[in-house]
mmCIF file of C-alpha atoms in Angstrom:
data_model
loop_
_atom_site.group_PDB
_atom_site.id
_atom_site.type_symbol
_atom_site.label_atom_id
_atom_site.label_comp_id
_atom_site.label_asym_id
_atom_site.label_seq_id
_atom_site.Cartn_x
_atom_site.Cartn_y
_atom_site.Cartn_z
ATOM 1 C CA UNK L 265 15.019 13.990 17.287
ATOM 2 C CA UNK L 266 11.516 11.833 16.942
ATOM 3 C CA UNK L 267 11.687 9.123 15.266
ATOM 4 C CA UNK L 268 9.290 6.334 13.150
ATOM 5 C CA UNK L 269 9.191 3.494 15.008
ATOM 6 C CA UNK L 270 8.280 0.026 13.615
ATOM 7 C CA UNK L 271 7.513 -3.286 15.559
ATOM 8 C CA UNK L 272 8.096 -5.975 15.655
ATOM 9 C CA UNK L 273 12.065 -6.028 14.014
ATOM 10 C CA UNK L 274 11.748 -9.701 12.731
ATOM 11 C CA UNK L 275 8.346 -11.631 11.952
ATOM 12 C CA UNK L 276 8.667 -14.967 11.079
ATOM 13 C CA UNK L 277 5.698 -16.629 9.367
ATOM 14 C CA UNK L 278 4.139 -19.406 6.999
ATOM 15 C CA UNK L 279 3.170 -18.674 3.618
ATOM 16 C CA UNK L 280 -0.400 -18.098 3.334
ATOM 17 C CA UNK L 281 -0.793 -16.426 6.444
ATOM 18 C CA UNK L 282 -1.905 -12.813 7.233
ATOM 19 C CA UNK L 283 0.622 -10.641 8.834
ATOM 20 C CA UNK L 284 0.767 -6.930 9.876
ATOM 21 C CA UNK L 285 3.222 -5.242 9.996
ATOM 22 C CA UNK L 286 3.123 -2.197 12.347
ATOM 23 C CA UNK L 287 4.629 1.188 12.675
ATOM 24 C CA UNK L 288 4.269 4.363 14.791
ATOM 25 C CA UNK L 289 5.058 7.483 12.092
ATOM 26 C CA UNK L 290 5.942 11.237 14.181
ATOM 27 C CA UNK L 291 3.040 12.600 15.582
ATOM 28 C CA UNK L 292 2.441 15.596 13.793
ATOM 29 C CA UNK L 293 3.296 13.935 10.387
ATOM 30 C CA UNK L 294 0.522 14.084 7.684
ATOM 31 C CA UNK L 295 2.114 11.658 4.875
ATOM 32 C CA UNK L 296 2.892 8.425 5.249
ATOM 33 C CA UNK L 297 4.567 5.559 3.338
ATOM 34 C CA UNK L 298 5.690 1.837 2.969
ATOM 35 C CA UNK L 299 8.811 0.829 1.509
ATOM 36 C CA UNK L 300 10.723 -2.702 1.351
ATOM 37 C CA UNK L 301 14.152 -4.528 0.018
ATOM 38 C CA UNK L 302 14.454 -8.183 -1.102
ATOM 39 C CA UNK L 303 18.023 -8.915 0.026
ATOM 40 C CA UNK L 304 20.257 -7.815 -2.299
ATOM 41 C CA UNK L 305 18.038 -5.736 -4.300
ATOM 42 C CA UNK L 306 17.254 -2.003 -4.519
ATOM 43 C CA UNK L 307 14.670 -0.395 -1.969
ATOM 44 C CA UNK L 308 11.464 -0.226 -3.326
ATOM 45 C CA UNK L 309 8.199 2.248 -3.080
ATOM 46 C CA UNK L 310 5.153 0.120 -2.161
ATOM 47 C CA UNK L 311 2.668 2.556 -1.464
ATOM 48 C CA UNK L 312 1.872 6.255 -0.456
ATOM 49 C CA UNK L 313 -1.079 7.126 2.086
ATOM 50 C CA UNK L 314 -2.711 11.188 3.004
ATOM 51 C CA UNK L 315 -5.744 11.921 4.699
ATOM 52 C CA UNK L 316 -6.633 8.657 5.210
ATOM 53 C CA UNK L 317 -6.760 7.054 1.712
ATOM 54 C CA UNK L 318 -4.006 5.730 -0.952
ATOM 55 C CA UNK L 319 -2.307 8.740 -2.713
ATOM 56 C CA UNK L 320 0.130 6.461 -5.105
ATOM 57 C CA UNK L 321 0.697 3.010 -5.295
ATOM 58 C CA UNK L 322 3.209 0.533 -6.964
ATOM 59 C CA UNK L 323 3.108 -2.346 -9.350
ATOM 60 C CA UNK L 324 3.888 -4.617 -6.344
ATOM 61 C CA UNK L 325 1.126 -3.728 -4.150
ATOM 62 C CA UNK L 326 -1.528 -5.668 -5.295
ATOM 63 C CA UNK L 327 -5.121 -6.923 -4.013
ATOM 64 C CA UNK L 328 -3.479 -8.608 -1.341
ATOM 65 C CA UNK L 329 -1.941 -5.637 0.604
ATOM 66 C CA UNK L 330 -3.616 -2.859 2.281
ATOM 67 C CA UNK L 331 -3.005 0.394 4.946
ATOM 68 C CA UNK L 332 -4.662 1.544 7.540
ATOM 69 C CA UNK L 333 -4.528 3.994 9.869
ATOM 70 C CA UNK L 334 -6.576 3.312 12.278
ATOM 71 C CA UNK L 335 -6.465 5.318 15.034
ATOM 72 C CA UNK L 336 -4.444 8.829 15.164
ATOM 73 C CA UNK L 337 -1.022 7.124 15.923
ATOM 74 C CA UNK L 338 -0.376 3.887 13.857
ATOM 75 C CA UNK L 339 -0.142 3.020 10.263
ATOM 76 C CA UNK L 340 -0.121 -0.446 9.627
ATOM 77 C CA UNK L 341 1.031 -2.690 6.535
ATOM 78 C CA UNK L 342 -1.448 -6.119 6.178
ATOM 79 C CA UNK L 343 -0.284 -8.500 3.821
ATOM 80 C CA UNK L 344 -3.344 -10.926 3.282
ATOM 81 C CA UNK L 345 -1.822 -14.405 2.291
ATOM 82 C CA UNK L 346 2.073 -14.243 2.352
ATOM 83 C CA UNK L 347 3.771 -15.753 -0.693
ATOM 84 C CA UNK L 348 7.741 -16.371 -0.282
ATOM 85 C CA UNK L 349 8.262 -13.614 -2.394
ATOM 86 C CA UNK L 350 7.118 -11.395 -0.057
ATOM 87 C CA UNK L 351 10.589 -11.936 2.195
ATOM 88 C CA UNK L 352 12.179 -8.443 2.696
ATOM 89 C CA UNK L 353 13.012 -5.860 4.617
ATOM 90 C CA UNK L 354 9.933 -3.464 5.151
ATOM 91 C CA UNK L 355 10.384 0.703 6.165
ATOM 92 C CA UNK L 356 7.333 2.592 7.059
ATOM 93 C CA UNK L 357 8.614 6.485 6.388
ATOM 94 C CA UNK L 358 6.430 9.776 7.674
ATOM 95 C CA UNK L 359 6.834 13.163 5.935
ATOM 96 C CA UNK L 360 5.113 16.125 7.614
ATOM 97 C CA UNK L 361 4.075 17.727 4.256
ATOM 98 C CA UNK L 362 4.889 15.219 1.401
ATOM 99 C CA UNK L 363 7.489 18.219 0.328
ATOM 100 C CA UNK L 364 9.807 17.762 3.056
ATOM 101 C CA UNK L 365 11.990 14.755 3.673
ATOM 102 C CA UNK L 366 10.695 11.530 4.645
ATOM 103 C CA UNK L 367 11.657 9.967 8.322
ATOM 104 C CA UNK L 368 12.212 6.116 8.085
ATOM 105 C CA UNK L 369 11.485 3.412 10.276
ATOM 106 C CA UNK L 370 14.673 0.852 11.137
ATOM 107 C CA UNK L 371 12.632 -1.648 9.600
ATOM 108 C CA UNK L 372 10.713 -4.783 9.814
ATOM 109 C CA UNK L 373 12.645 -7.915 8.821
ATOM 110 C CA UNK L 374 9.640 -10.327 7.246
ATOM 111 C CA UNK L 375 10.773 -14.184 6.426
ATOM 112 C CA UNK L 376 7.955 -16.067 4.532
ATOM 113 C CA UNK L 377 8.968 -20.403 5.418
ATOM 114 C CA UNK V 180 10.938 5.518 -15.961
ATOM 115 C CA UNK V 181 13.333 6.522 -13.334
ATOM 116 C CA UNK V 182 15.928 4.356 -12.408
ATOM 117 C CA UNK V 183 19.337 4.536 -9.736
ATOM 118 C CA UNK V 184 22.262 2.685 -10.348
ATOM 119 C CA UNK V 185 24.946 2.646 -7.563
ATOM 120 C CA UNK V 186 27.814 1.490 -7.132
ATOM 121 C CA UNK V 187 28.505 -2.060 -5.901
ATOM 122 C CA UNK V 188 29.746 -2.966 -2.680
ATOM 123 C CA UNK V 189 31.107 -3.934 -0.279
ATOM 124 C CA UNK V 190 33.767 -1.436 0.490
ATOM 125 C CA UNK V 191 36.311 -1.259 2.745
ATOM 126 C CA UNK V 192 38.595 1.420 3.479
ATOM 127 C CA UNK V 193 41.031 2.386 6.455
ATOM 128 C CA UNK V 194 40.346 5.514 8.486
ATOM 129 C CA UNK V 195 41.173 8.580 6.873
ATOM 130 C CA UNK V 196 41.083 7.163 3.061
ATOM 131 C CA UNK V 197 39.159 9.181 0.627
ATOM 132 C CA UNK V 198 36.100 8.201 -0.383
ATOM 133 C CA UNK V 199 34.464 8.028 -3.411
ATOM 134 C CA UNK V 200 30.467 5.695 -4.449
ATOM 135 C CA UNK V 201 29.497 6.469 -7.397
ATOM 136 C CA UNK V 202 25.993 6.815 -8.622
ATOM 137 C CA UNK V 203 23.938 7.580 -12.130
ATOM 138 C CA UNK V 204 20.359 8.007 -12.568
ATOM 139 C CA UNK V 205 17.925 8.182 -15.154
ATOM 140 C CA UNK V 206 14.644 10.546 -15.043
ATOM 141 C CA UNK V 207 12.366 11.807 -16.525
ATOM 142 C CA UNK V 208 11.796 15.549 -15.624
ATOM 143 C CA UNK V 209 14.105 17.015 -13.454
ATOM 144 C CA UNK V 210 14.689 15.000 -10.145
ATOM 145 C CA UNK V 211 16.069 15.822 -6.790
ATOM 146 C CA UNK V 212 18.545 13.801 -5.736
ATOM 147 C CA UNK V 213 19.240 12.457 -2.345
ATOM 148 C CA UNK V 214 21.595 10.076 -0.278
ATOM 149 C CA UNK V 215 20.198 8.102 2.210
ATOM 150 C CA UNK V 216 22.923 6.108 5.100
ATOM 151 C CA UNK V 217 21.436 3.147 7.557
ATOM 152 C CA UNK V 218 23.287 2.702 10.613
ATOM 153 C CA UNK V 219 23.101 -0.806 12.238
ATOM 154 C CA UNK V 220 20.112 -0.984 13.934
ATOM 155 C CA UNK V 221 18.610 2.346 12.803
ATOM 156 C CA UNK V 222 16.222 3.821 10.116
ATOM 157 C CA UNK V 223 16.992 5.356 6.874
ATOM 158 C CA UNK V 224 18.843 9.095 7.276
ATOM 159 C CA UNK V 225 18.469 11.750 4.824
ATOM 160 C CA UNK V 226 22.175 12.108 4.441
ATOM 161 C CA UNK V 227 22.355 15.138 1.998
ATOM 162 C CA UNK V 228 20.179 16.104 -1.169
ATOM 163 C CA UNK V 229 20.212 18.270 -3.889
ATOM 164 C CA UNK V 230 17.555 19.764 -6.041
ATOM 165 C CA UNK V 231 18.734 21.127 -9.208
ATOM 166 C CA UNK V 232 21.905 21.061 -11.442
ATOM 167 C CA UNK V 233 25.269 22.293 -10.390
ATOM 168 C CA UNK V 234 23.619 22.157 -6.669
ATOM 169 C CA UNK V 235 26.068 20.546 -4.250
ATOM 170 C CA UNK V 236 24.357 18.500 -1.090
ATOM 171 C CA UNK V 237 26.906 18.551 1.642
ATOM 172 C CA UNK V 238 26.413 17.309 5.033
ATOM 173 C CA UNK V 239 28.760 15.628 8.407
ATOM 174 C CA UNK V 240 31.878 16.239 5.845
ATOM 175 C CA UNK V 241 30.332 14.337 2.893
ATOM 176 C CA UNK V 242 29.495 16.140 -0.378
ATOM 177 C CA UNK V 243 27.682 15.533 -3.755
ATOM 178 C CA UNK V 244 27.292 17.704 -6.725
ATOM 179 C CA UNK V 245 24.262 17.090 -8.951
ATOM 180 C CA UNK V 246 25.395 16.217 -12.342
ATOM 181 C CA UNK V 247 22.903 16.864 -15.206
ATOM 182 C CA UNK V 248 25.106 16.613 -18.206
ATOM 183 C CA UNK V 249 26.702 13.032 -16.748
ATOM 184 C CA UNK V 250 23.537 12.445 -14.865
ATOM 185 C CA UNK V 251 25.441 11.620 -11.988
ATOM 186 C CA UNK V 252 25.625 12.358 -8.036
ATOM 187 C CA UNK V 253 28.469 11.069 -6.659
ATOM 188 C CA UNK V 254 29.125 10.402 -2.835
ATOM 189 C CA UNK V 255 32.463 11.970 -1.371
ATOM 190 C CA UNK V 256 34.122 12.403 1.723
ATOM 191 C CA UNK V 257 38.048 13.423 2.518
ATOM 192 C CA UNK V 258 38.879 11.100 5.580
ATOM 193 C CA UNK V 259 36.565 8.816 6.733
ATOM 194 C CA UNK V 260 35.760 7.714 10.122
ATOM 195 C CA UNK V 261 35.218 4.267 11.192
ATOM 196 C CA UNK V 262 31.965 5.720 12.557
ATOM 197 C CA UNK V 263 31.274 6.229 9.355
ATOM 198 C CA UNK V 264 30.552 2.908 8.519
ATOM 199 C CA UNK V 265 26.848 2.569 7.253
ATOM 200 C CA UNK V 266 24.916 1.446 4.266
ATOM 201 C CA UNK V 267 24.644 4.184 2.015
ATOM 202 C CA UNK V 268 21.404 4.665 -0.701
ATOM 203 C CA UNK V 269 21.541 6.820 -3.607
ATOM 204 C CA UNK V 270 17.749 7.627 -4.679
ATOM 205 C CA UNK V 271 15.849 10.391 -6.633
ATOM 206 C CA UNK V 272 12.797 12.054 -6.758
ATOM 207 C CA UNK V 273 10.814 13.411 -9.577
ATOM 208 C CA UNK V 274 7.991 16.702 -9.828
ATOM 209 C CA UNK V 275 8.128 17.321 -6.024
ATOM 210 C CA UNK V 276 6.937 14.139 -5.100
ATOM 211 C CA UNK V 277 8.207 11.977 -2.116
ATOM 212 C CA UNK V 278 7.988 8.798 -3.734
ATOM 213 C CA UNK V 279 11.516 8.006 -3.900
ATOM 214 C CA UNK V 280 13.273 5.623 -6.550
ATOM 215 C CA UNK V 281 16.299 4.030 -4.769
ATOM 216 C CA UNK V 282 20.074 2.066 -5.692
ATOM 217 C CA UNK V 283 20.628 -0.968 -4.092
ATOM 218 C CA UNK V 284 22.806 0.622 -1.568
ATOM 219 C CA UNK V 285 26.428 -0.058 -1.008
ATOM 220 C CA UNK V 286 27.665 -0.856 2.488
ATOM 221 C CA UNK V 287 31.317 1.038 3.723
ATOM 222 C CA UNK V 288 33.337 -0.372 6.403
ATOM 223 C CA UNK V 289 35.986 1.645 7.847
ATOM 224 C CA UNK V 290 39.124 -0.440 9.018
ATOM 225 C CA UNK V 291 40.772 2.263 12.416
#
């Protein structure tokens, strides 16, 4: 079956710094979306992205994320200046028509020091 | 707004126990309802889902029946498999849209 891939599994970094975080949805999928989970705490929608522009967005993603997708095969997650906070578990998901189910990533493991 | 509220985990059962995780939502609307399982190492699976009331999601032996007048979806499987052992997410959606609103997920280990 295809799958989402993300990369890399674990990013380590200081706060303040810019990170991406990147991830390869299935090829012939049209929607595309970023989730995440603080340990111990529920999964959470960050944002929503179709034809190349936001759809929906969360309370949490703020000025200092962003998306792109920029060429036909990645979607990438850029957090600007890290905050501790921002430690979690990130999924990048794919849907092929925003109706059907969503494919997840296994996930990006982000630690803010 | 919509909320999820699973139940808490860990738990730990031995192969072939019966299993039950419960889960309640609130919504506003009418929401689909989904369970979501994370192997180690892997992505998110749509597990099973179910779309409107009285609508049981069944899938690999599990089964939940959508609940509107205890707004509840309950996970349930009769004999588990230690290969069953997996993080499982309750979540909803609401007016056909993807964005899904997830529990906090409750992690089952099966004991052979």
């Amino acid at each position: 079956e295809p799958e989402v891939t993300q990369t890399p599994s674990h990013q380590v970094t200081q706060m303040g710094q810019e990170v991406i975080l990147r991830c390869v949805p299935i090829s012939n999928h049209l929607y595309f979306y970023w989730y995440r989970q603080i340990l111990g705490q529920k999964v959470e929608f960050l944002v929503s992205f179709y034809n190349n522009e936001i759809s929906e967005k969360s309370e949490i993603f703020d000025d200092q994320f962003s998306v792109e997708r920029p060429d036909g095969s990645n979607f990438t997650l850029k957090i600007r200046s890290t905050k501790l906070e921002d430690s979690a578990m990130y999924f990048c998901a794919s849907s092929l028509t925003g109706k059907e189910k969503l494919f997840f990533g296994s996930g990006t493991q982000l630690s803010v020091l | 707004g919509n909320s999820v509220t699973q139940m808490e985990g860990p738990v730990t059962l031995s192969e072939e126990a019966f299993l039950t995780i419960n889960c309640t939502y609130t919504a506003t609307g009418y929401p689909s309802l989904f369970w979501y399982v994370q192997y180690p190492g892997e992505g998110l699976q749509l597990l099973l889902k179910a779309t409107k009331a009285d609508d049981k999601g069944s899938n690999k032996g599990f089964e939940a029946t959508y609940r509107k007048e205890t707004t509840s979806f309950h996970l349930e499987k009769g004999s588990v498999q230690v290969s069953d052992s997996a993080v499982y997410f309750c979540a909803l959606s609401t007016f056909g849209n993807e964005k899904l609103t997830f529990g906090t997920g409750t992690r089952l280990t099966i004991i052979p």
